[in-house]
């Protein structure tokens, strides 16, 4: 097999061209960069139909990033995948509290998940945040509760946890929270998808 060498910078460009060709339909120009980057990350075209965007979610997310709002992730993998250098140019940072000793201790004491406790830790900081949840449905459930209690008001929630237990239900719940959301409906998602959505927004700044 004779494979043609492609310059690194051309690989992504060609990948996005292939995605455009294989989609075979036009996407909303506001949503298109996010949908295409998620497909590029996963090679899964079903995201063109399952990614749900609340009204003006993209615009509100972009505005928050321009204002220097930071991102909270529910995995260090998600944190690692986000372009922190670009984000920091606008004053934002990426936080993940999952490995913090105080979070582990509180989760054990409360008999709950580290992901849920991480959301409490974020709320205690009393800052505006974007939340990028790619793994733990319990993080989405706790975010919903904190919103209802008036303890937190996320600028945007990216709700894309992957799995089988309470995943679909948690995603549907966060749709009713009354804050801007981008949600991958159904079972699919992951930390890579959460990071891809964050980067798709960051690259538009």
GROMACS .gro file of C-alpha atoms in nm:
model
  205
    1UNK     CA    1   0.000   0.000   0.000
    2UNK     CA    2   0.143   0.335  -0.106
    3UNK     CA    3   0.020   0.600   0.136
    4UNK     CA    4   0.071   0.960   0.036
    5UNK     CA    5   0.255   1.174   0.291
    6UNK     CA    6   0.042   1.465   0.409
    7UNK     CA    7   0.178   1.769   0.591
    8UNK     CA    8   0.049   1.788   0.952
    9UNK     CA    9  -0.129   2.115   0.890
   10UNK     CA   10  -0.314   1.966   0.594
   11UNK     CA   11  -0.449   1.662   0.779
   12UNK     CA   12  -0.704   1.853   0.986
   13UNK     CA   13  -0.800   2.071   0.688
   14UNK     CA   14  -0.862   1.765   0.472
   15UNK     CA   15  -1.048   1.590   0.754
   16UNK     CA   16  -1.292   1.878   0.783
   17UNK     CA   17  -1.342   1.877   0.406
   18UNK     CA   18  -1.426   1.506   0.417
   19UNK     CA   19  -1.671   1.566   0.702
   20UNK     CA   20  -1.840   1.840   0.496
   21UNK     CA   21  -1.863   1.610   0.194
   22UNK     CA   22  -1.998   1.311   0.385
   23UNK     CA   23  -2.252   1.510   0.585
   24UNK     CA   24  -2.426   1.588   0.260
   25UNK     CA   25  -2.630   1.872   0.406
   26UNK     CA   26  -2.593   2.224   0.531
   27UNK     CA   27  -2.568   2.289   0.904
   28UNK     CA   28  -2.664   2.602   1.096
   29UNK     CA   29  -2.354   2.823   1.052
   30UNK     CA   30  -2.347   2.907   1.424
   31UNK     CA   31  -2.352   2.540   1.528
   32UNK     CA   32  -2.144   2.405   1.241
   33UNK     CA   33  -1.793   2.459   1.389
   34UNK     CA   34  -1.890   2.270   1.705
   35UNK     CA   35  -2.067   1.983   1.532
   36UNK     CA   36  -1.782   1.937   1.283
   37UNK     CA   37  -1.515   1.937   1.553
   38UNK     CA   38  -1.704   1.675   1.755
   39UNK     CA   39  -1.737   1.459   1.444
   40UNK     CA   40  -1.367   1.514   1.374
   41UNK     CA   41  -1.283   1.398   1.728
   42UNK     CA   42  -1.508   1.091   1.725
   43UNK     CA   43  -1.556   1.000   1.356
   44UNK     CA   44  -1.922   0.967   1.453
   45UNK     CA   45  -2.167   1.148   1.225
   46UNK     CA   46  -2.462   1.082   1.456
   47UNK     CA   47  -2.359   1.389   1.657
   48UNK     CA   48  -2.496   1.603   1.373
   49UNK     CA   49  -2.840   1.493   1.493
   50UNK     CA   50  -2.792   1.432   1.866
   51UNK     CA   51  -2.613   1.750   1.974
   52UNK     CA   52  -2.873   1.979   2.126
   53UNK     CA   53  -2.814   2.353   2.165
   54UNK     CA   54  -3.038   2.572   2.377
   55UNK     CA   55  -3.123   2.912   2.231
   56UNK     CA   56  -2.813   3.130   2.187
   57UNK     CA   57  -2.600   2.878   2.380
   58UNK     CA   58  -2.306   2.922   2.144
   59UNK     CA   59  -2.323   3.300   2.148
   60UNK     CA   60  -2.350   3.306   2.529
   61UNK     CA   61  -2.060   3.064   2.564
   62UNK     CA   62  -1.843   3.275   2.336
   63UNK     CA   63  -1.930   3.589   2.528
   64UNK     CA   64  -1.841   3.421   2.858
   65UNK     CA   65  -1.503   3.309   2.722
   66UNK     CA   66  -1.430   3.660   2.593
   67UNK     CA   67  -1.499   3.788   2.944
   68UNK     CA   68  -1.238   3.551   3.090
   69UNK     CA   69  -1.478   3.296   3.239
   70UNK     CA   70  -1.302   2.975   3.344
   71UNK     CA   71  -1.402   2.615   3.266
   72UNK     CA   72  -1.471   2.336   3.517
   73UNK     CA   73  -1.428   1.979   3.393
   74UNK     CA   74  -1.524   1.651   3.559
   75UNK     CA   75  -1.210   1.466   3.445
   76UNK     CA   76  -0.843   1.550   3.417
   77UNK     CA   77  -0.858   1.394   3.071
   78UNK     CA   78  -1.110   1.658   2.968
   79UNK     CA   79  -0.895   1.928   3.125
   80UNK     CA   80  -0.588   1.803   2.938
   81UNK     CA   81  -0.769   1.818   2.604
   82UNK     CA   82  -0.870   2.184   2.627
   83UNK     CA   83  -0.646   2.448   2.468
   84UNK     CA   84  -0.549   2.625   2.789
   85UNK     CA   85  -0.291   2.853   2.628
   86UNK     CA   86  -0.550   3.007   2.397
   87UNK     CA   87  -0.805   3.031   2.678
   88UNK     CA   88  -0.557   3.206   2.907
   89UNK     CA   89  -0.515   3.483   2.650
   90UNK     CA   90  -0.864   3.593   2.754
   91UNK     CA   91  -0.807   3.541   3.126
   92UNK     CA   92  -0.976   3.204   3.163
   93UNK     CA   93  -0.842   2.886   3.320
   94UNK     CA   94  -0.945   2.520   3.331
   95UNK     CA   95  -1.008   2.355   3.669
   96UNK     CA   96  -1.065   1.992   3.764
   97UNK     CA   97  -1.112   1.905   4.130
   98UNK     CA   98  -1.156   1.528   4.094
   99UNK     CA   99  -0.813   1.442   4.237
  100UNK     CA  100  -0.826   1.694   4.524
  101UNK     CA  101  -0.790   1.536   4.868
  102UNK     CA  102  -1.070   1.745   5.020
  103UNK     CA  103  -1.306   1.632   4.742
  104UNK     CA  104  -1.218   1.265   4.800
  105UNK     CA  105  -1.271   1.302   5.176
  106UNK     CA  106  -1.605   1.479   5.136
  107UNK     CA  107  -1.728   1.221   4.884
  108UNK     CA  108  -1.643   0.940   5.124
  109UNK     CA  109  -1.808   1.116   5.417
  110UNK     CA  110  -2.123   1.199   5.219
  111UNK     CA  111  -2.135   0.862   5.040
  112UNK     CA  112  -2.155   1.034   4.704
  113UNK     CA  113  -1.932   1.075   4.400
  114UNK     CA  114  -1.628   1.295   4.365
  115UNK     CA  115  -1.794   1.448   4.061
  116UNK     CA  116  -2.090   1.569   4.267
  117UNK     CA  117  -1.862   1.709   4.538
  118UNK     CA  118  -1.654   1.881   4.270
  119UNK     CA  119  -1.963   2.075   4.167
  120UNK     CA  120  -2.011   2.185   4.529
  121UNK     CA  121  -1.648   2.300   4.538
  122UNK     CA  122  -1.703   2.502   4.222
  123UNK     CA  123  -2.018   2.659   4.366
  124UNK     CA  124  -1.829   2.759   4.682
  125UNK     CA  125  -1.587   2.962   4.469
  126UNK     CA  126  -1.878   3.195   4.381
  127UNK     CA  127  -1.753   3.262   4.030
  128UNK     CA  128  -1.915   3.239   3.691
  129UNK     CA  129  -1.808   2.918   3.520
  130UNK     CA  130  -1.856   2.713   3.208
  131UNK     CA  131  -1.900   2.346   3.300
  132UNK     CA  132  -1.774   2.077   3.063
  133UNK     CA  133  -1.909   1.742   3.185
  134UNK     CA  134  -1.797   1.444   2.978
  135UNK     CA  135  -1.796   1.153   3.219
  136UNK     CA  136  -2.015   1.179   3.529
  137UNK     CA  137  -2.395   1.210   3.513
  138UNK     CA  138  -2.386   1.276   3.890
  139UNK     CA  139  -2.208   1.604   3.811
  140UNK     CA  140  -2.501   1.712   3.592
  141UNK     CA  141  -2.753   1.606   3.855
  142UNK     CA  142  -2.570   1.801   4.126
  143UNK     CA  143  -2.541   2.105   3.898
  144UNK     CA  144  -2.917   2.095   3.845
  145UNK     CA  145  -2.974   2.084   4.221
  146UNK     CA  146  -2.732   2.371   4.285
  147UNK     CA  147  -2.904   2.581   4.019
  148UNK     CA  148  -3.245   2.514   4.174
  149UNK     CA  149  -3.107   2.608   4.516
  150UNK     CA  150  -2.976   2.937   4.375
  151UNK     CA  151  -2.617   2.852   4.468
  152UNK     CA  152  -2.474   2.860   4.118
  153UNK     CA  153  -2.554   3.015   3.781
  154UNK     CA  154  -2.341   2.857   3.506
  155UNK     CA  155  -2.274   3.065   3.198
  156UNK     CA  156  -2.287   2.745   2.993
  157UNK     CA  157  -2.316   2.374   3.066
  158UNK     CA  158  -2.167   2.129   2.818
  159UNK     CA  159  -2.340   1.804   2.917
  160UNK     CA  160  -2.193   1.510   2.729
  161UNK     CA  161  -2.131   1.225   2.977
  162UNK     CA  162  -2.104   0.881   2.824
  163UNK     CA  163  -2.244   0.557   2.963
  164UNK     CA  164  -2.549   0.358   3.060
  165UNK     CA  165  -2.655   0.438   3.419
  166UNK     CA  166  -2.851   0.763   3.464
  167UNK     CA  167  -2.672   0.917   3.166
  168UNK     CA  168  -2.974   0.981   2.945
  169UNK     CA  169  -3.183   1.090   3.243
  170UNK     CA  170  -2.917   1.334   3.370
  171UNK     CA  171  -2.884   1.492   3.027
  172UNK     CA  172  -3.259   1.537   2.993
  173UNK     CA  173  -3.272   1.684   3.345
  174UNK     CA  174  -3.009   1.949   3.274
  175UNK     CA  175  -3.209   2.060   2.970
  176UNK     CA  176  -3.472   2.187   3.213
  177UNK     CA  177  -3.229   2.383   3.435
  178UNK     CA  178  -3.294   2.718   3.269
  179UNK     CA  179  -2.932   2.793   3.177
  180UNK     CA  180  -2.752   2.776   2.839
  181UNK     CA  181  -2.667   2.416   2.751
  182UNK     CA  182  -2.503   2.207   2.481
  183UNK     CA  183  -2.602   1.843   2.534
  184UNK     CA  184  -2.526   1.521   2.347
  185UNK     CA  185  -2.861   1.347   2.386
  186UNK     CA  186  -2.853   0.973   2.434
  187UNK     CA  187  -2.575   0.752   2.569
  188UNK     CA  188  -2.284   0.883   2.365
  189UNK     CA  189  -2.031   1.144   2.473
  190UNK     CA  190  -1.708   1.147   2.669
  191UNK     CA  191  -1.432   1.370   2.799
  192UNK     CA  192  -1.291   1.401   2.446
  193UNK     CA  193  -1.627   1.531   2.324
  194UNK     CA  194  -1.646   1.783   2.610
  195UNK     CA  195  -1.296   1.908   2.527
  196UNK     CA  196  -1.376   1.923   2.155
  197UNK     CA  197  -1.678   2.145   2.221
  198UNK     CA  198  -1.470   2.374   2.445
  199UNK     CA  199  -1.201   2.399   2.179
  200UNK     CA  200  -1.452   2.463   1.903
  201UNK     CA  201  -1.567   2.766   2.104
  202UNK     CA  202  -1.217   2.878   2.202
  203UNK     CA  203  -1.091   2.865   1.841
  204UNK     CA  204  -1.363   3.112   1.742
  205UNK     CA  205  -1.239   3.380   1.981
   0.00000   0.00000   0.00000
